[in-house]
Short mmCIF file of C-alpha atoms and ligand atoms in Angstrom, two decimals:
data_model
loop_
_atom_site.label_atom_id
_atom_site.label_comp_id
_atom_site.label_asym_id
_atom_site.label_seq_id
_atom_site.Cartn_x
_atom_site.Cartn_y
_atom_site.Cartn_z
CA UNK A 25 -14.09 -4.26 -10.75
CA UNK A 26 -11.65 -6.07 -12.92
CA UNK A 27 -9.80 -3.09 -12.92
CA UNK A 28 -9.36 -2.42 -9.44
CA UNK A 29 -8.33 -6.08 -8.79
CA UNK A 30 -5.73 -5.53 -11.51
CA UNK A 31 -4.36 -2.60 -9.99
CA UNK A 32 -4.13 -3.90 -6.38
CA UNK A 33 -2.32 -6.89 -7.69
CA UNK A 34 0.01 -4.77 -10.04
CA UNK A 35 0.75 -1.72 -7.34
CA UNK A 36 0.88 -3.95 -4.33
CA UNK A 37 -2.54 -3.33 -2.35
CA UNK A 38 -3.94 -6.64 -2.59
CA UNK A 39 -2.37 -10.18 -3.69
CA UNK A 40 -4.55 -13.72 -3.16
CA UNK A 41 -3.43 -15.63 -0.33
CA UNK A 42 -0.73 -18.33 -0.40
CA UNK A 43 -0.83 -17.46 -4.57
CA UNK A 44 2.25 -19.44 -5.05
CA UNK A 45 0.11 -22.62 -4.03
CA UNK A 46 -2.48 -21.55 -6.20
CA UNK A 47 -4.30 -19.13 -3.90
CA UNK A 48 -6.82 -20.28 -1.16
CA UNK A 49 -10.38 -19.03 -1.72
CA UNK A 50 -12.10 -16.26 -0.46
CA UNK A 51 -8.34 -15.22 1.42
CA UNK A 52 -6.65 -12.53 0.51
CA UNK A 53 -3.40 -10.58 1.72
CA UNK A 54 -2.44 -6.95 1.54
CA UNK A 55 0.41 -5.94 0.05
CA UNK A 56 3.06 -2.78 1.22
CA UNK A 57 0.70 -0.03 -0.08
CA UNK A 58 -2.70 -2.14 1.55
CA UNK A 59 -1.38 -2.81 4.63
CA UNK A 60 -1.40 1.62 4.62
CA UNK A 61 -4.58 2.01 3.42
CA UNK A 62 -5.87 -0.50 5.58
CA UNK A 63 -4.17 1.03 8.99
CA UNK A 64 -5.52 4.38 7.79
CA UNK A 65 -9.27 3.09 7.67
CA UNK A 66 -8.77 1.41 11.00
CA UNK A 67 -6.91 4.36 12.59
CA UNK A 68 -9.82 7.11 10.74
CA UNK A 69 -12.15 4.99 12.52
CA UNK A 70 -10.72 5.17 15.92
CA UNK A 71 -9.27 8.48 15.88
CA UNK A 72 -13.45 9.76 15.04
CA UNK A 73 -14.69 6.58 17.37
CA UNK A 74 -12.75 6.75 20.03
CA UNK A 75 -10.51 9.59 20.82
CA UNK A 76 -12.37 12.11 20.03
CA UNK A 77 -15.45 11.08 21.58
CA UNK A 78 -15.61 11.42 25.35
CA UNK A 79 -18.27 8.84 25.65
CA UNK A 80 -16.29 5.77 24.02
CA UNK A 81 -13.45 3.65 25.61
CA UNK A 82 -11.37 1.12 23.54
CA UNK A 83 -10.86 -2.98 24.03
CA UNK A 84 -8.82 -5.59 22.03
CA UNK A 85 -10.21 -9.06 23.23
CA UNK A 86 -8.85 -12.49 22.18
CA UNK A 87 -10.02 -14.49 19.26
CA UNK A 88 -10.54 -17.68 21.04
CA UNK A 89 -12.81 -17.28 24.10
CA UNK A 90 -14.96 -19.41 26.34
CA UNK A 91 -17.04 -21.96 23.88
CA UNK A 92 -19.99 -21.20 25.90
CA UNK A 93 -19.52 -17.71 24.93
CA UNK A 94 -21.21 -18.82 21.51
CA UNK A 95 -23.86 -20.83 23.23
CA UNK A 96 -24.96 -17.85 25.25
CA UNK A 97 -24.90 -15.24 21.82
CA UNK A 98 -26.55 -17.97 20.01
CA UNK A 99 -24.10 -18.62 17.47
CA UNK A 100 -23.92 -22.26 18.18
CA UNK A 101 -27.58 -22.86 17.43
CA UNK A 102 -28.31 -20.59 14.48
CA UNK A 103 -25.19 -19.13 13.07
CA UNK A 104 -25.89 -20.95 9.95
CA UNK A 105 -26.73 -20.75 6.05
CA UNK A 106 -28.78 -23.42 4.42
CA UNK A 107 -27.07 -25.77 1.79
CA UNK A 108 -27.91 -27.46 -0.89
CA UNK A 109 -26.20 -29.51 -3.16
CA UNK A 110 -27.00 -30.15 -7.21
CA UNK A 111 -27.19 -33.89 -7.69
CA UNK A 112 -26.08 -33.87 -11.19
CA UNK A 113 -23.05 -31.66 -11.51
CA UNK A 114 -22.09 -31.85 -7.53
CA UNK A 115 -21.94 -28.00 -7.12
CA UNK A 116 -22.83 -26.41 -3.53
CA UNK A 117 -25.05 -23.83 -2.82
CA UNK A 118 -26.38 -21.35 -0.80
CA UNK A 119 -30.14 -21.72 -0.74
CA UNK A 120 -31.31 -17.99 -0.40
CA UNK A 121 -28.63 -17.35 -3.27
CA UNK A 122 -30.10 -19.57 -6.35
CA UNK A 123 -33.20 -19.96 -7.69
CA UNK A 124 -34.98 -22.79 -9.16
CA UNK A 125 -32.25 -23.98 -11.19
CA UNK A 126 -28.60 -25.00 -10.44
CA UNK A 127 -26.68 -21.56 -11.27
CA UNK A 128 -23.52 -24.23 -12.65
CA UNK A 129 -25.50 -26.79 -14.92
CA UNK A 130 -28.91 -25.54 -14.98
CA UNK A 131 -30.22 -28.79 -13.46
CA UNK A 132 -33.16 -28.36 -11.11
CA UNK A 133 -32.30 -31.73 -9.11
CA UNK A 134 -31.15 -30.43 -5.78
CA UNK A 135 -30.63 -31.96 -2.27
CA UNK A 136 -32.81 -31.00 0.76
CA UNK A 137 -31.38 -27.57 2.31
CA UNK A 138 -29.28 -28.43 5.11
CA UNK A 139 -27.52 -26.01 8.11
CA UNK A 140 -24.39 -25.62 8.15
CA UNK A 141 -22.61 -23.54 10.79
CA UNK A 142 -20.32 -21.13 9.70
CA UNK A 143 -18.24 -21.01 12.96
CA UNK A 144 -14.17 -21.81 12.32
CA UNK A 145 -13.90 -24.48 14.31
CA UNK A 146 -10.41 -25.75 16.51
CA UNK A 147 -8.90 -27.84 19.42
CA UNK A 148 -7.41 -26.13 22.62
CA UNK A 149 -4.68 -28.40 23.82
CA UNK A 150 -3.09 -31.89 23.16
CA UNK A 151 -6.61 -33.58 22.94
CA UNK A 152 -8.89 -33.53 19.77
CA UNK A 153 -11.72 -34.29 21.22
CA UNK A 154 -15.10 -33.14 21.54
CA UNK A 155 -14.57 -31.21 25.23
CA UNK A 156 -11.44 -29.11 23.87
CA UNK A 157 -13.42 -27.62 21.24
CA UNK A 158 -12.86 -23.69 20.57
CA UNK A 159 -14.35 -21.17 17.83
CA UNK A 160 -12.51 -18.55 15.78
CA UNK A 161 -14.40 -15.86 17.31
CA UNK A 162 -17.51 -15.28 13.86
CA UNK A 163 -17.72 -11.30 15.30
CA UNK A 164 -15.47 -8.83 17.80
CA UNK A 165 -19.23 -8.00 19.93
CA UNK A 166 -19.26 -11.00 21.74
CA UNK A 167 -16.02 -9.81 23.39
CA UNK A 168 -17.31 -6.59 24.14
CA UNK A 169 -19.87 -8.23 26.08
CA UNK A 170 -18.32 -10.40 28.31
CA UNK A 171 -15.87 -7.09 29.25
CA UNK A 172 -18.74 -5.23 30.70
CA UNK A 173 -18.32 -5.85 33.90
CA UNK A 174 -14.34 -5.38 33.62
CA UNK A 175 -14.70 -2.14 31.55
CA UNK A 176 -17.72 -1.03 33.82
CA UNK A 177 -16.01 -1.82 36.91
CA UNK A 178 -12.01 -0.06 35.96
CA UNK A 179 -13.50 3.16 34.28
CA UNK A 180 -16.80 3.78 36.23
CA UNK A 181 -18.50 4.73 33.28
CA UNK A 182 -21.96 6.23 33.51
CA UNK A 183 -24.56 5.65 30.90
CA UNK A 184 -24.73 6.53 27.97
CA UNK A 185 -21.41 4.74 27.11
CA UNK A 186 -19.90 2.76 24.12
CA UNK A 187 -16.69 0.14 23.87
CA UNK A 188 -15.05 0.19 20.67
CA UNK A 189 -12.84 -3.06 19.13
CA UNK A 190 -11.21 -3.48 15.48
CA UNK A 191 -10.39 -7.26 14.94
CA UNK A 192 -10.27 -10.62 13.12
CA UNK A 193 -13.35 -12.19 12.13
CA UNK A 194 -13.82 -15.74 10.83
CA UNK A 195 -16.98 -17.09 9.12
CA UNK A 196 -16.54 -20.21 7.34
CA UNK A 197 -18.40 -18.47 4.32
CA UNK A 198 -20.05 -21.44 1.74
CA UNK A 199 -20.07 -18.55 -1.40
CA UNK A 200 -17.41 -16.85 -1.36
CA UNK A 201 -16.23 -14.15 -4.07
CA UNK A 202 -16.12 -10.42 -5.22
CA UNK A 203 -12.62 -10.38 -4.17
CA UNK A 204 -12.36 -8.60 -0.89
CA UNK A 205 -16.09 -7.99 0.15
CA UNK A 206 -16.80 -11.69 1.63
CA UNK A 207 -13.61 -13.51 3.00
CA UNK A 208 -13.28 -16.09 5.71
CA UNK A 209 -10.81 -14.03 7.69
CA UNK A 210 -11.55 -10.59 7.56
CA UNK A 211 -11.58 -7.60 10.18
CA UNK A 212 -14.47 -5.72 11.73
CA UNK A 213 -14.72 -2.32 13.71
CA UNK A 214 -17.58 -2.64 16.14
CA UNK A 215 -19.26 -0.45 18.51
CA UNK A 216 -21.34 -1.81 21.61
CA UNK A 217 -23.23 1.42 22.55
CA UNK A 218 -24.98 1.30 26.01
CA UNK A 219 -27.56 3.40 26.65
CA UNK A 220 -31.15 3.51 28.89
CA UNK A 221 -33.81 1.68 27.34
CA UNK A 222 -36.00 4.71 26.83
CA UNK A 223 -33.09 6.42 25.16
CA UNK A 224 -32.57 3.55 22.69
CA UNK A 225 -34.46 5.08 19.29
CA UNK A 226 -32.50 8.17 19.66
CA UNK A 227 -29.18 6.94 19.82
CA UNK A 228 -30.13 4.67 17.02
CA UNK A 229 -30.75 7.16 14.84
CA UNK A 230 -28.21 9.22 15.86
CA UNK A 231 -25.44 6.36 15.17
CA UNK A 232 -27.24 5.75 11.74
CA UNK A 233 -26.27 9.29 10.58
CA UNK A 234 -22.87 9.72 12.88
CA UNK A 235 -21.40 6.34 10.52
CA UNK A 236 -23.08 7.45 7.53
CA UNK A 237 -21.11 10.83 8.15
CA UNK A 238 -17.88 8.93 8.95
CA UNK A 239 -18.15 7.53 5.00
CA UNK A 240 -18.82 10.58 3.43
CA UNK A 241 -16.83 12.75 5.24
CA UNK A 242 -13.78 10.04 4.19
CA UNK A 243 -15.07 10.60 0.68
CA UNK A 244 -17.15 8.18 -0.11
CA UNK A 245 -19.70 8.98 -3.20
CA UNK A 246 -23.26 10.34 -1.73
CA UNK A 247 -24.37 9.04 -4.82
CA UNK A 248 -23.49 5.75 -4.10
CA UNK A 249 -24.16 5.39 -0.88
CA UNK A 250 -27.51 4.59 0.90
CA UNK A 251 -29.20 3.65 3.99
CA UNK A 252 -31.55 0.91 3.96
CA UNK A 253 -33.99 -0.22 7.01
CA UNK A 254 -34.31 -4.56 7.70
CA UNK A 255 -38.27 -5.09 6.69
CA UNK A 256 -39.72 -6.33 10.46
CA UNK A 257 -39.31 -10.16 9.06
CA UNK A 258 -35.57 -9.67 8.46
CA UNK A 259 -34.65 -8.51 11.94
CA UNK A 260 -33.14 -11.36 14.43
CA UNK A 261 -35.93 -11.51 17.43
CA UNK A 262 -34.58 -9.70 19.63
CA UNK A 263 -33.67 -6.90 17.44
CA UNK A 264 -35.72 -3.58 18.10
CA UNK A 265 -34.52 -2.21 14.18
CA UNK A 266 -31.46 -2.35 12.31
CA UNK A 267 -30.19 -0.63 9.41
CA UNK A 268 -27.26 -1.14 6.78
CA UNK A 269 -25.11 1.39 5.04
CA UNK A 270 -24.59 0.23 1.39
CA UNK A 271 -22.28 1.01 -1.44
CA UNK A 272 -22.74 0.76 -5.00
CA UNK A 273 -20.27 -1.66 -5.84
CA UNK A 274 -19.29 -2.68 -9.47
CA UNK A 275 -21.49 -5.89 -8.26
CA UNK A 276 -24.13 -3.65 -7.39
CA UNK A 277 -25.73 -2.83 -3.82
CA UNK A 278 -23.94 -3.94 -0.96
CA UNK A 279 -23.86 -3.75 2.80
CA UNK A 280 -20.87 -2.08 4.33
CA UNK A 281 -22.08 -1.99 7.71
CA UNK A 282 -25.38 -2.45 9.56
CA UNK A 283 -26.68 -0.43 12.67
CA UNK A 284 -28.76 -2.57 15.34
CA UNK A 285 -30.56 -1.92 18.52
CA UNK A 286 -29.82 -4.98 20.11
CA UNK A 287 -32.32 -4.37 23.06
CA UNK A 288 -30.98 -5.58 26.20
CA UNK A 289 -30.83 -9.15 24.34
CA UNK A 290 -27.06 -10.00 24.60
CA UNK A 291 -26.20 -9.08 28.59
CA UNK A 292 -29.25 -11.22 29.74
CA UNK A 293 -27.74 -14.23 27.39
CA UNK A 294 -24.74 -13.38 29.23
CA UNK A 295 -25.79 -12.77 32.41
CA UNK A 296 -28.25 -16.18 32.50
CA UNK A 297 -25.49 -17.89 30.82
CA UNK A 298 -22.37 -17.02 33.51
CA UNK A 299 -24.82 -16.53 36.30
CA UNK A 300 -22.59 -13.25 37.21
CA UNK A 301 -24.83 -10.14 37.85
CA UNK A 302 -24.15 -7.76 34.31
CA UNK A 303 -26.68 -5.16 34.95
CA UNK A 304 -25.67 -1.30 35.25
CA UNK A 305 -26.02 -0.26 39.02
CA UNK A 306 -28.05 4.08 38.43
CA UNK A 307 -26.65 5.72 41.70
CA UNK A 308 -29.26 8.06 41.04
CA UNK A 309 -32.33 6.00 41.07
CA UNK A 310 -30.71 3.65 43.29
CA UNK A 311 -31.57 0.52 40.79
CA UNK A 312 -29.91 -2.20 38.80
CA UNK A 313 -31.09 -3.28 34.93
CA UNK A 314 -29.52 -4.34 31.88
CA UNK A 315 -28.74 -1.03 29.35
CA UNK A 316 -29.98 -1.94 25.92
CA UNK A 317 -27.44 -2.14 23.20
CA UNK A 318 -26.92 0.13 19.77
CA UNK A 319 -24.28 -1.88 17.33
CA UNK A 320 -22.65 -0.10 14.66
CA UNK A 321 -20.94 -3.04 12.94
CA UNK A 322 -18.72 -2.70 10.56
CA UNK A 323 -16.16 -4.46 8.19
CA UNK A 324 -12.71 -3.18 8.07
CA UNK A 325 -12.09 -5.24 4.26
CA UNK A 326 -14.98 -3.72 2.72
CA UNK A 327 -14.67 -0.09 4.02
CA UNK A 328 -11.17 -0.65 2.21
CA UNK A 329 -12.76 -1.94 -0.58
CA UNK A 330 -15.27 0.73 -1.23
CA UNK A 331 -12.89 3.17 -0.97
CA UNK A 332 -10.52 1.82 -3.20
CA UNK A 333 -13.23 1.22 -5.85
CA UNK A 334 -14.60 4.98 -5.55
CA UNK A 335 -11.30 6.20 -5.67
CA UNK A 336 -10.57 5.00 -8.68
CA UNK A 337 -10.99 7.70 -11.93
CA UNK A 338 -9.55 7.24 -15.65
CA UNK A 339 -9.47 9.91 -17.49
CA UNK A 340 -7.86 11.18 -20.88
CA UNK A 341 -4.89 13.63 -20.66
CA UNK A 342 -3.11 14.70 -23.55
CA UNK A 343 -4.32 11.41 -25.80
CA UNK A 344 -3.55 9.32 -22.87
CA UNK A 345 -5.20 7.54 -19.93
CA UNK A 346 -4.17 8.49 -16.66
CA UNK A 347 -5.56 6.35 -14.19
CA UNK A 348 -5.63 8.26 -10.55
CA UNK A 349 -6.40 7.44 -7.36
CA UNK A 350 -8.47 9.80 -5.84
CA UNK A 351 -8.26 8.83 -2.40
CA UNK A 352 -8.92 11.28 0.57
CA UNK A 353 -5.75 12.63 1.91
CA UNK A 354 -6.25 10.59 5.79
CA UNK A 355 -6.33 7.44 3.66
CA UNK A 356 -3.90 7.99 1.27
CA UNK A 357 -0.97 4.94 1.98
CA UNK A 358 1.47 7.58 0.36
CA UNK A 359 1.47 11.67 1.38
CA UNK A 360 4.37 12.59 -0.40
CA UNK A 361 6.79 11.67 -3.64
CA UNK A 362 9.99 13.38 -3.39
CA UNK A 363 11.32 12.76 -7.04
CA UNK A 364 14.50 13.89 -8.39
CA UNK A 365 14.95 15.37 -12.19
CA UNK A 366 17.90 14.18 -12.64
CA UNK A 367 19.23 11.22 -10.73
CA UNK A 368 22.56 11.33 -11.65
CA UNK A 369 23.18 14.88 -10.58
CA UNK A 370 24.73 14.42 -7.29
CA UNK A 371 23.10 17.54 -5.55
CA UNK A 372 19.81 17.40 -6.65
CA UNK A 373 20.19 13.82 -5.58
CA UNK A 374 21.43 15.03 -2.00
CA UNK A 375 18.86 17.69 -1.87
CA UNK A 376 15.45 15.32 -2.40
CA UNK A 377 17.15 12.77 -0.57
CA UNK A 378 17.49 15.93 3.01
CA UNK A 379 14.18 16.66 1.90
CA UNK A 380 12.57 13.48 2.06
CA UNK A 381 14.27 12.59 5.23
CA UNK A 382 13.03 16.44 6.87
CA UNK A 383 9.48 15.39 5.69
CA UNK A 384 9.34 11.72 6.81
CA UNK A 385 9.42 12.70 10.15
CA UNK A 386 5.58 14.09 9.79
CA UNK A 387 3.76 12.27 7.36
CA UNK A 388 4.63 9.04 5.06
CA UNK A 389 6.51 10.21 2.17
CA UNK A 390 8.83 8.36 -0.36
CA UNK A 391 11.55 8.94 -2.68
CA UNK A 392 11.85 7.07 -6.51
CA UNK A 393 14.40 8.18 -8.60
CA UNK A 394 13.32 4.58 -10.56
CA UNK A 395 12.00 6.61 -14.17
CA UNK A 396 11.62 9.41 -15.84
CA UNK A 397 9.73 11.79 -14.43
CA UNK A 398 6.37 11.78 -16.33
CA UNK A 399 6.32 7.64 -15.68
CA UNK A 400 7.21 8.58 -12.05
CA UNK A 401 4.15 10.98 -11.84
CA UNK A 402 1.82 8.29 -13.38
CA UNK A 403 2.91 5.66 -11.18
CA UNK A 404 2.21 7.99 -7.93
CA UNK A 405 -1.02 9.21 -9.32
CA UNK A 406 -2.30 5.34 -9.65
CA UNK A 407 -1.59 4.58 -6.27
CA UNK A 408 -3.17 7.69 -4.45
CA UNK A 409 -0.08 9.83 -3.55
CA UNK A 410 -1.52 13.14 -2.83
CA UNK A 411 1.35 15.74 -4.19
CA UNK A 412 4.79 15.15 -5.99
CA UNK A 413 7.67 17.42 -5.12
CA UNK A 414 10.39 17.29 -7.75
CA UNK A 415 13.46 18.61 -7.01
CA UNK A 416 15.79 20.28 -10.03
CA UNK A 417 18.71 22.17 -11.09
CA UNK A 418 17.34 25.52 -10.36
CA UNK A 419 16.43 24.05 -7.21
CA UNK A 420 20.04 24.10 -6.12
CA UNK A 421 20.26 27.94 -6.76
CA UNK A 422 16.83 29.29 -5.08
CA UNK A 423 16.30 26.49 -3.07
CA UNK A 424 12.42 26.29 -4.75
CA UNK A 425 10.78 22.81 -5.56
CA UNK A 426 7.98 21.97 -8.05
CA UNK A 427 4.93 20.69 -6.23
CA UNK A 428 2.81 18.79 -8.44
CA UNK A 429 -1.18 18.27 -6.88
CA UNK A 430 -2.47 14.53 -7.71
CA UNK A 431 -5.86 15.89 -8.72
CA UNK A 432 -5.83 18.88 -10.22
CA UNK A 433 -2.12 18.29 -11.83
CA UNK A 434 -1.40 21.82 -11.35
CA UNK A 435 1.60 22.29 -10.71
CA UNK A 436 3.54 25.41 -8.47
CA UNK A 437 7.38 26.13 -7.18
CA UNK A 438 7.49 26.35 -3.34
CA UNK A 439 10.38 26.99 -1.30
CA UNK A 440 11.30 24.30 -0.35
CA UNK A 441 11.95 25.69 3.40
CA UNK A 442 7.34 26.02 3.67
CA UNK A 443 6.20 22.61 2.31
CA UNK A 444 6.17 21.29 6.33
CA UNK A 445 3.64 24.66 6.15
CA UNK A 446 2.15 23.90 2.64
CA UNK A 447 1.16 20.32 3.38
CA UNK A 448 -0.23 21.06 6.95
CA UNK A 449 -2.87 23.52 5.12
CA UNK A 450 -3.69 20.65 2.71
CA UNK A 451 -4.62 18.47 6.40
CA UNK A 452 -2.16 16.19 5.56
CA UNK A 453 0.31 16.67 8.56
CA UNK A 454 -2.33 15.50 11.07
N1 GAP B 19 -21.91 -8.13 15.40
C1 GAP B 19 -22.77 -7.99 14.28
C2 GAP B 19 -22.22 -8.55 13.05
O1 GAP B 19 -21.19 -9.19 13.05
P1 GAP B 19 -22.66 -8.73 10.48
O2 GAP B 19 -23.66 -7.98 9.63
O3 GAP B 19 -22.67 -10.20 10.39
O4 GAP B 19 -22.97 -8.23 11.97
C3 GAP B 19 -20.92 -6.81 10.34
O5 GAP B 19 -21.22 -8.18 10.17
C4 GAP B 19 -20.02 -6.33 9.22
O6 GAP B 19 -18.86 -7.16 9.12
C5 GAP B 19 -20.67 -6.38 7.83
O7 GAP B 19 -21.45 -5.23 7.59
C6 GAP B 19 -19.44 -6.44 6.94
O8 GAP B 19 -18.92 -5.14 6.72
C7 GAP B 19 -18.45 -7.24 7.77
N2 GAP B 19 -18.46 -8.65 7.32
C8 GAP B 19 -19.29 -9.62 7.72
N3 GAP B 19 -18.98 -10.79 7.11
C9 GAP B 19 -17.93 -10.54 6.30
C10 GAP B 19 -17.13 -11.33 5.41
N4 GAP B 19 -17.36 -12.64 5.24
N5 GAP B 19 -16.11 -10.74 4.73
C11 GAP B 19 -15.86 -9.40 4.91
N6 GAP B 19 -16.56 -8.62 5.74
C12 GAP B 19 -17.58 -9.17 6.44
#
C-alpha cells in the first residue's frame, strides 16, 4: 500500500488535501493523471450503465435537498456509528471497530457508546438557526427517489427500468484512513433499479453478476475479488438481501460496492412523507403500486483505488526494477507517449511533435522530450501509458516509428501513416 500512495503522490494521481496546511484528514485530491483515471472509471461505468443499456436513463441531482428528504430515508434517525471515548488517553472510537481495550493506550476505561450522526451538516441562508438546517446529501439514491415521478412522468418508462447518478457523497466518517477507501467527501455511482415485486430475486441476482462483470471485465484480479451475502441480522429491515463486491486490498477484504433489494421500502417513505402519489400506474392491469427497488451502489474513490492497487506490478528487468502500471487500456489516464530520440534534431522534433498532434485528436496522448529515452520509457510505464512511439533518424527517411507495448516491452517499427489503424485494433481509439 505504501507503495501505491508513494507513487500517486510522486506521479501526480493523488496528493492529501489542503497539504500545504498540513493536510485535512480523511480528504484527498487528485492530481493531473487522477483526475483521468478517475473520469475513465466514471465514464466505463456509464458508457456499460447507461448508454448501452436500453433499460437505464441518467440523472445528476443536487447535493443539498429538502431536509425532510433525510427524515423520510431515515438518515436523520439512524444514520449513525456508536462512539466511545478512552478516559485515560482521550482517543475516540468507533465501537464495532475496537475490542476490549483502547487500540491507542491499551486502557480498558471507556465511555458509554454514544450515536453520532454522520450527516455533514449546514445553514441555507442568512440565518443559523435551527429551521435553515440542510445536509450534504450522505448518498446520490435519495435523489433518485424523489425524481421518480419527474423521470417517470418525461420518459414514460415502463417497468423494468433503472436511473443511474455518479456524485458527491459526504459522511462525516469518525475513523477515517487507508488513504482513499474511506473519505468524508467522496463520489458514488448508484443505480435505482425498478422492477415488479415478483421479479425482484431475479434482477438481484442478475445485477450481482452484471457489476461483478463490470470489475473483471475492467481488469480487476478474479483472484481478488469476491462476492459476499449480509448474514439475515446484518440487513437494514426493510432489506429483502444485499450483497457486497470486495477486493483484496493491501488492508485486506474490503467492500467496493454492495447490491440491495430495497423492497418497495424507500417510495412508500417518500410517498407517506410528501403525501404525492409515487406508485407506477400498469396500463395493462389497469393498477397502481410501488415497484420494489434493486441498488447497485457503488464508490467511485475505491473503484479507483482498487484498480490502481491491482495495477500495480514490479518486476526485475535487466538487474533493475521496473515498476509498471498495468492498467486496462479504457482506464489508462495516458494512451499514447510520442517521444523523440533526439530532441535537438529539429525534424525528428517536428515529426513527433505532427504526430502527436494527428493522434490527439482520437485518444489522449502526450509528448516528453524531458530525458533520455530509457528514463522516458520508465516514467510512462509507472504511470499506465499503454504504448510509446519513438520517433528517430531513420524515421525521417521511411517515415517508420518504433512502437514500444507497456506490457510486453516488445517493441516493433510501424509506419507511422497505420498507428490511427494499429491503436484502434488494440481498443484504444474507442
Ligand atoms: N445508497 C446505499 C449506500 O450508500 P453504502 O454501502 O453506504 O450504501 C455505497 O455506500 C458505496 O459507496 C460503498 O460500497 C463504497 O464503495 C462507497 N462509500 C461509502 N462510504 C464511503 C466513504 N466514506 N469513502 C469512500 N467511499 C465510500
Amino acid at each position: 500500500m505504501d507503495k501505491v500512495v508513494s507513487l500517486c503522490k510522486r506521479r501526480g494521481f493523488i496528493f492529501p488535501s489542503s497539504e500545504i496546511y498540513g493536510g485535512l484528514g480523511s480528504s484527498w485530491d487528485y492530481g493531473p493523471l487522477g483526475a483521468e483515471l478517475k473520469k475513465n472509471v466514471k465514464d466505463a461505468w456509464w458508457r456499460e450503465m447507461v448508454h448501452r443499456r436500453e433499460d437505464m436513463v441518467g440523472l445528476d441531482a443536487a447535493i443539498i435537498m429538502h431536509p425532510r428528504t433525510w427524515e423520510a430515508s431515515g438518515h436523520v434517525a439512524t444514520f449513525h456509528d456508536l462512539l466511545v471515548d478512552c478516559k485515560d488517553c482521550k482517543g475516540r472510537f468507533r465501537r464495532d471497530h475496537i475490542g476490549e481495550s483502547c487500540p491507542s493506550c491499551g486502557a480498558k476505561n471507556f465511555t458509554e457508546p454514544r450515536a453520532f450522526n454522520l450527516m455533514l451538516k449546514t445553514h441555507l441562508g442568512a440565518v443559523e438557526s435551527q429551521d435553515h438546517v440542510c445536509y450534504l446529501r450522505p448518498e446520490t439514491a435519495q435523489g433518485i427517489f424523489v425524481n421518480f415521478k419527474n423521470v417517470l412522468d418525461s420518459t414514460h418508462r415502463k417497468l423494468p427500468f433503472g436511473i443511474a447518478q455518479i456524485g458527491k457523497s459526504f459522511r462525516n466518517e469518525v475513523t477515517a484512513g487507508n488513504f482513499t477507501f474511506r473519505m468524508r467527501e467522496f463520489e458514488q455511482m448508484e443505480i435505482e433499479y425498478f422492477t415488479r415485486p415478483q421479479e425482484a430475486e431475479d434482477c438481484y441476482q442478475q445485477w450481482i453478476e452484471t457489476r461483478r462483470r463490470w470489475y473483471l471485465d475492467l481488469g480487476l484480479s478474479p483472484d481478488r475479488t469476491r462476492l459476499r451475502e449480509h448474514a439475515r441480522d446484518e440487513l437494514a429491515h426493510y432489506a429483502a438481501g444485499c450483497t457486497d463486491i470486495e477486493y483484496e486490498f493491501p488492508f485486506g477484504w474490503s467492500e467496493l460496492e454492495g447490491i440491495a433489494n430495497r423492497t418497495d421500502y424507500d417510495l412508500k417513505q417518500h410517498a407517506t412523507c410528501s403525501g404525492q402519489d409515487l406508485r407506477y400506474f400498469d396500463p395493462v392491469a389497469q393498477e397502481r403500486f410501488f415497484p420494489y427497488v434493486i441498488e447497485p451502489s457503488g464508490g467511485v474513490d475505491r473503484a479507483t483505488l482498487a484498480f490502481l492497487v491491482d495495477a500495480y506490478h514490479e518486476e526485475e528487468v535487466k538487474g533493475r526494477t521496473r515498476v509498471v502500471l498495468r492498467l486496462h487500456p479504457r482506464l489508462a489516464p495516458v494512451k499514447v507517449a510520442v517521444l523523440p530520440l533526439l530532441k535537438k534534431n529539429q525534424d525528428i522534433v517536428t515529426m513527433a511533435r505532427r504526430l502527436k498532434k494527428d493522434l490527439e485528436r482520437d485518444l489522449v496522448c502526450v509528448y516528453d522530450d524531458t530525458a533520455a529515452i530509457g528514463k522516458l520509457y520508465r516514467r510512462q510505464d509507472e504511470v499506465g501509458t499503454c504504448f510509446c512511439v519513438t520517433v528517430d533518424v531513420q524515421s525521417l527517411e521511411d517515415r517508420r516509428v518504433t512502437v514500444r507495448d507497456r506490457d510486453t516491452m516488445r517493441q516493433e517499427r510501424l509506419d507511422a501513416q497505420r498507428l490511427k489503424e494499429y491503436f484502434q485494433e488494440k481498443s484504444l481509439l474507442n
